[in-house]
Amino acid sequence: MTTKTTSRGAASLPLNTILSGDCVAQMKKLPDESVDLVFADPPYNLQLKGELMRPDNSRVDAVDDEWDSFASFKTYDTFTRAWLKQARRILKPHGAIWVIGSYHNVFRLGAELQNQGFWILNDVVWRKSNPMPNFRGKRLTNAHETLIWASKSEGAKYTFNYEALKALNEGVQMRSDWVLPICTGHERLKDENGQKAHPTQKPESLLHRVILGTTNPGDVILDPFFGTGTTGAVAKAMGRDFIGIEREADYRRVAEARIAQVRAYDSDALQVSTSKRAEPRVAFGVLVERGMLRPGEVLHSLNGRHKARVRADGTLVCSEAKGSIHQVGAQLEGAPSCNGWTYWHFKRDGATVPIDLLRQQVRAEMAGD
Ligand SMILES: C[S@@+](CC[C@H](N)C(=O)[O-])C[C@H]1O[C@@H](n2cnc3c(N)ncnc32)[C@H](O)[C@@H]1O
């Protein structure tokens, strides 16, 4: 066990480990007021009846696992009450919670948060840029999930890195609608048969935004529904400690292997700062969030004379300057302004590529190309 100072003095916390078993039982063993943030992605209680098929008769890989099955709304509510009660006890007085859910469960989660005295700060619509279609054509495409961000109580001094989120959004105040893709491609973990290792693996970009915006380096983040460990992987990369709880051994194994491979960004890259300029619809920070460029990666100027390093909040830093891609370019060139998108380049496989290419990729995805 690792010792970490909490608001009630030194307490023993199982930092950076995945606890096995039921989250309510495991949370009961954790000390009062010991964690800074809870991120919870609980069972959706989808209540699927029968198999879901595509028009070509292939089976949709839906969430039909035993861990998502509850006998009734009442059972689900009782479970929600139990784990939220523990989460609230463990949170520091100025701590906060994020819960994520779909229309199946998020209203029940929201009501119980308020019943227990949490204070809702925002709800965030995560709009999926690449949602699964509605195969039966009987309802709208379900293209979003909702996150609820709440402080432990009204008036609590929760962490909000307003400027960092604004910087991530290229100087425009971060809004409560986030357009991010669902987890696909290289990020999607597979089992030994090449199948999805988990049906509801969340994208790291979502956690990047939550962790950057509402925690500080060194904070402790508890995830009682750890799954493949997305929260732990991003927490580790971003210099935060985590505690995961997961009842399924297979998921714990996947999460452990995943997190073991994560390297923490260096502390310079984790320093967040302000950004003043607002511009295009795709912010440079989005490329960082999605792992297209990594914090610490070096960008080169078009003329090859200057370099700067990418930071976790989507700003650049070098010995002469720091700020947005446009600001640093302008300062290095002694120019009144600079289009950072065409000025900065990154290296891949020996080639020098303008960062604008990545912006175009994101734009194409958003347009559903
Ligand atoms: C929606 S998934 C979380 C996915 C995760 N956010 C990720 O990115 O991989 C919910 C997870 O909670 C786990 N779970 C369900 N009930 C649990 C309980 N009572 N205690 C601990 N884990 C539980 C499930 O096994 C499942 O992996």
CSV table of C-alpha atoms and ligand atoms in Angstrom, one decimal:
chain,number,residue,atom,x,y,z
A,1,MET,CA,0.0,0.0,0.0
A,2,THR,CA,1.1,3.5,-0.7
A,3,THR,CA,0.8,6.3,1.8
A,4,LYS,CA,-0.7,9.5,0.6
A,5,THR,CA,-1.6,12.5,2.7
A,6,THR,CA,-5.4,13.1,2.8
A,7,SER,CA,-7.3,15.9,4.3
A,8,ARG,CA,-7.5,13.8,7.4
A,9,GLY,CA,-3.8,13.1,7.6
A,10,ALA,CA,-1.7,10.2,6.3
A,11,ALA,CA,-3.8,7.4,4.9
A,12,SER,CA,-2.9,4.2,3.2
A,13,LEU,CA,-4.2,4.1,-0.3
A,14,PRO,CA,-3.7,1.3,-2.9
A,15,LEU,CA,-2.4,3.7,-5.5
A,16,ASN,CA,-2.0,2.7,-9.1
A,17,THR,CA,-3.5,-0.7,-8.6
A,18,ILE,CA,-6.7,-2.5,-9.7
A,19,LEU,CA,-8.7,-3.9,-6.9
A,20,SER,CA,-10.7,-7.0,-7.7
A,21,GLY,CA,-14.4,-7.6,-6.9
A,22,ASP,CA,-17.4,-5.6,-6.2
A,23,CYS,CA,-16.8,-1.8,-6.1
A,24,VAL,CA,-19.1,-1.2,-3.1
A,25,ALA,CA,-17.3,-3.8,-1.0
A,26,GLN,CA,-13.9,-2.4,-2.1
A,27,MET,CA,-14.8,1.2,-1.6
A,28,LYS,CA,-15.8,0.4,1.9
A,29,LYS,CA,-12.2,-0.4,2.7
A,30,LEU,CA,-10.9,3.0,1.5
A,31,PRO,CA,-10.5,5.9,4.0
A,32,ASP,CA,-12.8,8.9,4.2
A,33,GLU,CA,-11.9,12.0,2.2
A,34,SER,CA,-9.0,10.5,0.5
A,35,VAL,CA,-9.5,10.9,-3.3
A,36,ASP,CA,-9.6,14.0,-5.4
A,37,LEU,CA,-11.8,12.8,-8.3
A,38,VAL,CA,-14.2,9.9,-9.0
A,39,PHE,CA,-14.7,9.0,-12.6
A,40,ALA,CA,-17.5,6.4,-12.9
A,41,ASP,CA,-18.7,4.6,-16.0
A,42,PRO,CA,-21.2,2.3,-14.4
A,43,PRO,CA,-23.3,-0.5,-16.0
A,44,TYR,CA,-25.9,1.0,-18.4
A,45,ASN,CA,-28.7,-1.4,-17.5
A,46,LEU,CA,-29.5,-1.7,-21.2
A,47,GLN,CA,-32.2,-4.3,-20.7
A,48,LEU,CA,-31.6,-5.8,-24.1
A,49,LYS,CA,-34.3,-8.2,-25.2
A,50,GLY,CA,-32.9,-10.8,-27.6
A,51,GLU,CA,-30.2,-10.4,-30.1
A,52,LEU,CA,-29.7,-7.2,-32.2
A,53,MET,CA,-29.1,-7.9,-35.9
A,54,ARG,CA,-27.8,-5.8,-38.7
A,55,PRO,CA,-29.8,-5.6,-42.0
A,56,ASP,CA,-27.4,-8.2,-43.5
A,57,ASN,CA,-28.3,-10.6,-40.5
A,58,SER,CA,-24.9,-10.3,-38.8
A,59,ARG,CA,-25.1,-10.0,-35.1
A,60,VAL,CA,-24.4,-6.6,-33.4
A,61,ASP,CA,-21.8,-6.8,-30.7
A,62,ALA,CA,-24.0,-5.2,-28.0
A,63,VAL,CA,-23.6,-5.0,-24.3
A,64,ASP,CA,-25.4,-8.1,-23.1
A,65,ASP,CA,-23.0,-9.1,-20.4
A,66,GLU,CA,-24.0,-10.3,-17.0
A,67,TRP,CA,-22.4,-7.3,-15.3
A,68,ASP,CA,-25.0,-5.1,-17.1
A,69,SER,CA,-28.0,-7.0,-16.1
A,70,PHE,CA,-30.3,-5.9,-13.3
A,71,ALA,CA,-33.7,-7.4,-12.4
A,72,SER,CA,-35.5,-4.1,-12.3
A,73,PHE,CA,-35.1,-0.3,-12.1
A,74,LYS,CA,-35.4,-0.7,-8.3
A,75,THR,CA,-32.4,-3.1,-8.2
A,76,TYR,CA,-30.4,-0.7,-10.3
A,77,ASP,CA,-31.3,2.3,-8.1
A,78,THR,CA,-30.4,0.4,-5.0
A,79,PHE,CA,-27.0,-0.4,-6.5
A,80,THR,CA,-26.5,3.2,-7.6
A,81,ARG,CA,-27.3,4.5,-4.2
A,82,ALA,CA,-24.8,2.1,-2.6
A,83,TRP,CA,-21.9,2.9,-4.8
A,84,LEU,CA,-22.5,6.7,-4.9
A,85,LYS,CA,-22.7,6.7,-1.1
A,86,GLN,CA,-19.3,5.2,-0.8
A,87,ALA,CA,-17.9,7.4,-3.6
A,88,ARG,CA,-19.1,10.5,-1.7
A,89,ARG,CA,-17.6,9.3,1.6
A,90,ILE,CA,-14.2,8.7,0.0
A,91,LEU,CA,-14.1,12.0,-1.8
A,92,LYS,CA,-12.2,14.9,-0.3
A,93,PRO,CA,-14.4,17.9,0.7
A,94,HIS,CA,-13.4,19.7,-2.5
A,95,GLY,CA,-13.3,16.7,-4.6
A,96,ALA,CA,-15.7,16.1,-7.6
A,97,ILE,CA,-17.3,13.3,-9.5
A,98,TRP,CA,-17.9,12.5,-13.2
A,99,VAL,CA,-20.5,9.9,-14.1
A,100,ILE,CA,-21.1,8.9,-17.7
A,101,GLY,CA,-24.2,7.1,-19.0
A,102,SER,CA,-26.7,6.8,-21.8
A,103,TYR,CA,-30.4,7.5,-21.8
A,104,HIS,CA,-30.9,4.1,-20.2
A,105,ASN,CA,-29.3,5.1,-16.9
A,106,VAL,CA,-28.1,8.7,-16.8
A,107,PHE,CA,-31.3,10.2,-15.5
A,108,ARG,CA,-31.4,7.7,-12.6
A,109,LEU,CA,-27.7,8.6,-11.9
A,110,GLY,CA,-28.4,12.3,-12.0
A,111,ALA,CA,-31.4,12.0,-9.6
A,112,GLU,CA,-29.4,10.0,-7.1
A,113,LEU,CA,-26.4,12.4,-7.3
A,114,GLN,CA,-28.8,15.2,-6.2
A,115,ASN,CA,-30.5,13.0,-3.6
A,116,GLN,CA,-27.1,12.4,-1.9
A,117,GLY,CA,-26.1,16.1,-1.8
A,118,PHE,CA,-23.7,16.2,-4.7
A,119,TRP,CA,-24.0,19.6,-6.5
A,120,ILE,CA,-24.2,19.3,-10.3
A,121,LEU,CA,-21.8,21.6,-12.1
A,122,ASN,CA,-22.5,20.7,-15.7
A,123,ASP,CA,-23.8,18.0,-17.8
A,124,VAL,CA,-21.7,17.4,-20.9
A,125,VAL,CA,-23.0,15.9,-24.1
A,126,TRP,CA,-20.3,13.7,-25.7
A,127,ARG,CA,-21.4,13.7,-29.3
A,128,LYS,CA,-19.9,10.7,-31.1
A,129,SER,CA,-18.5,11.7,-34.4
A,130,ASN,CA,-18.8,8.1,-35.6
A,131,PRO,CA,-21.8,6.6,-33.8
A,132,MET,CA,-23.3,3.1,-34.5
A,133,PRO,CA,-26.3,3.5,-36.8
A,134,ASN,CA,-29.8,2.5,-35.7
A,135,PHE,CA,-30.0,-0.8,-37.5
A,136,ARG,CA,-33.7,-1.2,-37.3
A,137,GLY,CA,-34.5,2.3,-38.5
A,138,LYS,CA,-37.1,2.6,-35.8
A,139,ARG,CA,-35.5,5.3,-33.7
A,140,LEU,CA,-33.0,8.2,-34.0
A,141,THR,CA,-29.4,7.2,-34.3
A,142,ASN,CA,-28.2,7.2,-30.7
A,143,ALA,CA,-25.2,9.5,-31.2
A,144,HIS,CA,-24.3,10.7,-27.8
A,145,GLU,CA,-23.7,9.9,-24.2
A,146,THR,CA,-24.1,12.3,-21.2
A,147,LEU,CA,-21.6,13.0,-18.6
A,148,ILE,CA,-22.5,14.7,-15.3
A,149,TRP,CA,-19.9,16.6,-13.4
A,150,ALA,CA,-20.7,17.3,-9.8
A,151,SER,CA,-18.9,18.7,-6.7
A,152,LYS,CA,-19.2,16.9,-3.4
A,153,SER,CA,-21.5,19.6,-2.1
A,154,GLU,CA,-22.8,23.1,-2.9
A,155,GLY,CA,-20.1,25.7,-2.4
A,156,ALA,CA,-17.2,23.2,-2.5
A,157,LYS,CA,-14.0,24.5,-4.1
A,158,TYR,CA,-13.7,22.0,-6.9
A,159,THR,CA,-10.8,21.9,-9.3
A,160,PHE,CA,-11.5,23.5,-12.7
A,161,ASN,CA,-8.6,24.3,-15.0
A,162,TYR,CA,-10.6,26.8,-17.0
A,163,GLU,CA,-7.6,28.2,-18.9
A,164,ALA,CA,-6.2,24.8,-19.7
A,165,LEU,CA,-9.5,23.8,-21.3
A,166,LYS,CA,-9.7,27.1,-23.1
A,167,ALA,CA,-6.2,26.5,-24.4
A,168,LEU,CA,-7.1,23.0,-25.5
A,169,ASN,CA,-9.9,24.6,-27.5
A,170,GLU,CA,-7.6,27.2,-29.0
A,171,GLY,CA,-8.5,30.1,-26.8
A,172,VAL,CA,-12.3,29.6,-27.0
A,173,GLN,CA,-14.1,28.9,-23.8
A,174,MET,CA,-14.7,25.1,-23.6
A,175,ARG,CA,-18.4,24.3,-24.1
A,176,SER,CA,-20.5,21.5,-22.7
A,177,ASP,CA,-20.8,19.7,-26.0
A,178,TRP,CA,-17.8,17.6,-26.9
A,179,VAL,CA,-17.4,16.0,-30.3
A,180,LEU,CA,-15.1,13.0,-30.1
A,181,PRO,CA,-15.0,9.7,-31.8
A,182,ILE,CA,-15.9,6.4,-30.1
A,183,CYS,CA,-12.9,4.1,-29.4
A,184,THR,CA,-11.8,2.4,-32.6
A,185,GLY,CA,-8.7,1.5,-34.5
A,186,HIS,CA,-5.4,1.0,-32.8
A,187,GLU,CA,-6.8,2.2,-29.4
A,188,ARG,CA,-9.5,-0.5,-29.3
A,189,LEU,CA,-8.1,-3.4,-27.3
A,190,LYS,CA,-8.6,-6.9,-28.7
A,191,ASP,CA,-8.6,-10.3,-27.1
A,192,GLU,CA,-6.6,-13.3,-28.3
A,193,ASN,CA,-9.3,-14.0,-30.9
A,194,GLY,CA,-9.1,-10.5,-32.3
A,195,GLN,CA,-12.5,-9.6,-30.8
A,196,LYS,CA,-13.1,-6.5,-28.8
A,197,ALA,CA,-11.7,-7.0,-25.3
A,198,HIS,CA,-14.5,-5.0,-23.8
A,199,PRO,CA,-17.9,-3.8,-25.2
A,200,THR,CA,-17.8,-0.3,-23.8
A,201,GLN,CA,-14.1,0.8,-23.9
A,202,LYS,CA,-14.1,4.6,-23.7
A,203,PRO,CA,-11.9,6.8,-25.8
A,204,GLU,CA,-8.8,8.2,-24.2
A,205,SER,CA,-9.6,11.6,-25.6
A,206,LEU,CA,-12.6,11.9,-23.4
A,207,LEU,CA,-10.6,11.1,-20.3
A,208,HIS,CA,-7.8,13.4,-21.4
A,209,ARG,CA,-10.3,16.3,-21.3
A,210,VAL,CA,-11.8,15.3,-18.0
A,211,ILE,CA,-8.5,14.8,-16.3
A,212,LEU,CA,-6.8,17.9,-17.8
A,213,GLY,CA,-9.8,20.1,-16.9
A,214,THR,CA,-10.7,18.9,-13.4
A,215,THR,CA,-7.6,17.5,-11.7
A,216,ASN,CA,-4.0,18.5,-11.1
A,217,PRO,CA,-0.8,16.4,-11.4
A,218,GLY,CA,-0.4,14.3,-8.3
A,219,ASP,CA,-4.2,14.0,-7.7
A,220,VAL,CA,-5.8,10.7,-6.9
A,221,ILE,CA,-8.5,9.5,-9.3
A,222,LEU,CA,-10.8,6.6,-8.3
A,223,ASP,CA,-12.6,4.6,-11.0
A,224,PRO,CA,-15.0,2.0,-9.5
A,225,PHE,CA,-15.9,0.5,-12.9
A,226,PHE,CA,-12.5,0.3,-14.4
A,227,GLY,CA,-13.1,-2.0,-17.4
A,228,THR,CA,-10.1,-1.9,-19.7
A,229,GLY,CA,-8.5,0.8,-17.5
A,230,THR,CA,-9.0,3.9,-19.8
A,231,THR,CA,-9.0,6.1,-16.7
A,232,GLY,CA,-5.9,4.5,-15.3
A,233,ALA,CA,-4.0,4.7,-18.6
A,234,VAL,CA,-4.7,8.4,-19.1
A,235,ALA,CA,-4.1,9.2,-15.4
A,236,LYS,CA,-0.7,7.6,-15.5
A,237,ALA,CA,0.3,9.4,-18.7
A,238,MET,CA,-0.8,12.7,-17.2
A,239,GLY,CA,1.0,12.3,-13.9
A,240,ARG,CA,-2.0,11.5,-11.7
A,241,ASP,CA,-2.5,8.5,-9.4
A,242,PHE,CA,-5.4,6.2,-9.9
A,243,ILE,CA,-7.3,3.5,-8.0
A,244,GLY,CA,-9.3,1.1,-10.2
A,245,ILE,CA,-11.9,-1.4,-9.1
A,246,GLU,CA,-13.2,-4.1,-11.5
A,247,ARG,CA,-15.1,-7.3,-10.9
A,248,GLU,CA,-14.2,-9.2,-14.0
A,249,ALA,CA,-10.8,-10.9,-14.1
A,250,ASP,CA,-10.4,-10.7,-17.9
A,251,TYR,CA,-10.9,-7.0,-17.9
A,252,ARG,CA,-8.4,-6.5,-15.0
A,253,ARG,CA,-5.8,-8.5,-17.0
A,254,VAL,CA,-6.4,-6.4,-20.1
A,255,ALA,CA,-6.2,-3.2,-18.1
A,256,GLU,CA,-3.0,-4.2,-16.3
A,257,ALA,CA,-1.2,-5.0,-19.5
A,258,ARG,CA,-2.4,-1.8,-21.1
A,259,ILE,CA,-1.3,0.5,-18.2
A,260,ALA,CA,2.1,-1.2,-17.9
A,261,GLN,CA,2.8,0.0,-21.4
A,262,VAL,CA,1.9,3.7,-20.7
A,263,ARG,CA,4.8,6.1,-20.2
A,264,ALA,CA,4.1,9.3,-18.2
A,265,TYR,CA,4.5,12.5,-20.1
A,266,ASP,CA,7.4,14.5,-18.7
A,267,SER,CA,6.5,17.1,-16.1
A,268,ASP,CA,7.2,20.1,-18.4
A,269,ALA,CA,4.6,18.8,-20.9
A,270,LEU,CA,2.1,18.5,-18.1
A,271,GLN,CA,2.3,22.2,-17.1
A,272,VAL,CA,-0.8,23.8,-18.4
A,273,SER,CA,-1.0,27.4,-19.4
A,274,THR,CA,-3.3,30.0,-20.9
A,275,SER,CA,-4.0,30.4,-24.6
A,276,LYS,CA,-5.5,33.6,-25.9
A,277,ARG,CA,-6.5,33.1,-29.5
A,278,ALA,CA,-9.6,31.5,-30.8
A,279,GLU,CA,-9.8,30.3,-34.3
A,280,PRO,CA,-10.8,27.3,-36.4
A,281,ARG,CA,-13.4,24.7,-35.6
A,282,VAL,CA,-10.8,22.1,-35.0
A,283,ALA,CA,-8.5,23.1,-32.2
A,284,PHE,CA,-4.9,22.0,-32.1
A,285,GLY,CA,-5.5,20.4,-28.7
A,286,VAL,CA,-7.9,18.0,-30.3
A,287,LEU,CA,-4.9,16.4,-32.1
A,288,VAL,CA,-3.2,16.0,-28.8
A,289,GLU,CA,-6.2,14.6,-27.0
A,290,ARG,CA,-6.6,12.0,-29.7
A,291,GLY,CA,-3.0,10.9,-29.6
A,292,MET,CA,-2.3,12.1,-33.1
A,293,LEU,CA,0.5,14.2,-31.6
A,294,ARG,CA,1.9,13.3,-28.2
A,295,PRO,CA,2.8,15.7,-25.4
A,296,GLY,CA,6.6,16.2,-25.6
A,297,GLU,CA,6.7,15.6,-29.3
A,298,VAL,CA,8.9,18.0,-31.3
A,299,LEU,CA,7.4,20.2,-34.1
A,300,HIS,CA,9.6,21.9,-36.7
A,301,SER,CA,9.1,25.2,-38.5
A,302,LEU,CA,8.5,25.2,-42.2
A,303,ASN,CA,11.9,26.9,-42.8
A,304,GLY,CA,13.6,24.3,-40.6
A,305,ARG,CA,15.1,27.0,-38.3
A,306,HIS,CA,12.9,26.5,-35.2
A,307,LYS,CA,11.5,23.7,-33.1
A,308,ALA,CA,9.1,23.6,-30.2
A,309,ARG,CA,7.6,20.9,-28.0
A,310,VAL,CA,3.9,20.0,-27.7
A,311,ARG,CA,2.3,20.2,-24.3
A,312,ALA,CA,-0.6,18.3,-22.9
A,313,ASP,CA,-3.0,21.2,-23.2
A,314,GLY,CA,-2.3,21.8,-26.9
A,315,THR,CA,0.2,24.6,-26.4
A,316,LEU,CA,3.8,24.7,-27.7
A,317,VAL,CA,6.9,25.5,-25.7
A,318,CYS,CA,10.6,26.2,-26.7
A,319,SER,CA,13.3,28.2,-25.0
A,320,GLU,CA,12.2,31.4,-26.7
A,321,ALA,CA,8.4,31.2,-26.5
A,322,LYS,CA,5.3,29.4,-25.3
A,323,GLY,CA,1.7,29.6,-26.3
A,324,SER,CA,-0.6,28.5,-29.1
A,325,ILE,CA,0.8,27.2,-32.4
A,326,HIS,CA,0.2,30.6,-33.9
A,327,GLN,CA,1.7,32.6,-31.1
A,328,VAL,CA,4.9,30.6,-30.9
A,329,GLY,CA,5.3,30.7,-34.7
A,330,ALA,CA,4.8,34.5,-34.8
A,331,GLN,CA,7.2,35.1,-31.9
A,332,LEU,CA,9.9,32.9,-33.4
A,333,GLU,CA,9.6,34.7,-36.8
A,334,GLY,CA,9.3,38.2,-35.2
A,335,ALA,CA,6.1,38.5,-37.2
A,336,PRO,CA,2.8,40.1,-36.1
A,337,SER,CA,0.9,36.9,-36.9
A,338,CYS,CA,1.5,33.4,-38.1
A,339,ASN,CA,-0.8,30.6,-39.3
A,340,GLY,CA,0.5,27.8,-37.0
A,341,TRP,CA,-1.3,25.2,-39.0
A,342,THR,CA,0.9,25.6,-42.1
A,343,TYR,CA,4.0,26.8,-40.2
A,344,TRP,CA,4.5,23.7,-37.9
A,345,HIS,CA,5.4,20.2,-39.1
A,346,PHE,CA,6.0,16.9,-37.5
A,347,LYS,CA,8.2,13.9,-38.5
A,348,ARG,CA,6.8,10.5,-39.3
A,349,ASP,CA,8.8,7.7,-40.9
A,350,GLY,CA,11.4,10.1,-42.1
A,351,ALA,CA,8.9,12.4,-43.7
A,352,THR,CA,8.1,16.0,-42.6
A,353,VAL,CA,4.4,16.5,-42.5
A,354,PRO,CA,2.4,19.7,-41.8
A,355,ILE,CA,0.1,19.5,-38.8
A,356,ASP,CA,-2.7,20.8,-41.0
A,357,LEU,CA,-2.9,17.3,-42.5
A,358,LEU,CA,-4.0,16.0,-39.1
A,359,ARG,CA,-6.6,18.8,-38.8
A,360,GLN,CA,-8.0,17.7,-42.2
A,361,GLN,CA,-8.2,14.1,-41.0
A,362,VAL,CA,-10.2,15.2,-38.0
A,363,ARG,CA,-12.5,17.4,-40.1
A,364,ALA,CA,-13.1,14.6,-42.5
A,365,GLU,CA,-14.1,12.3,-39.6
A,366,MET,CA,-16.5,15.0,-38.2
A,367,ALA,CA,-18.1,15.3,-41.6
A,368,GLY,CA,-18.5,11.5,-41.5
A,369,ASP,CA,-16.3,10.9,-44.6
B,1,LIG,C1,-19.3,0.5,-18.7
B,1,LIG,S1,-18.0,-0.5,-18.3
B,1,LIG,C2,-16.6,0.6,-18.0
B,1,LIG,C3,-15.7,0.6,-19.2
B,1,LIG,C4,-14.4,1.5,-18.9
B,1,LIG,N1,-14.7,2.9,-18.7
B,1,LIG,C5,-13.4,1.4,-20.1
B,1,LIG,O1,-13.1,2.4,-20.7
B,1,LIG,O2,-13.0,0.3,-20.4
B,1,LIG,C6,-18.4,-1.0,-16.7
B,1,LIG,C7,-17.5,-1.9,-16.0
B,1,LIG,O3,-17.9,-2.1,-14.6
B,1,LIG,C8,-17.7,-3.4,-14.2
B,1,LIG,N2,-18.6,-3.7,-13.1
B,1,LIG,C9,-19.9,-3.8,-13.2
B,1,LIG,N3,-20.5,-3.9,-11.9
B,1,LIG,C10,-19.4,-3.9,-11.1
B,1,LIG,C11,-19.3,-3.9,-9.7
B,1,LIG,N4,-20.4,-4.1,-8.9
B,1,LIG,N5,-18.1,-3.7,-9.1
B,1,LIG,C12,-17.0,-3.6,-9.9
B,1,LIG,N6,-17.0,-3.5,-11.2
B,1,LIG,C13,-18.2,-3.7,-11.8
B,1,LIG,C14,-18.0,-4.2,-15.5
B,1,LIG,O4,-17.3,-5.5,-15.4
B,1,LIG,C15,-17.5,-3.3,-16.6
B,1,LIG,O5,-16.1,-3.7,-16.9
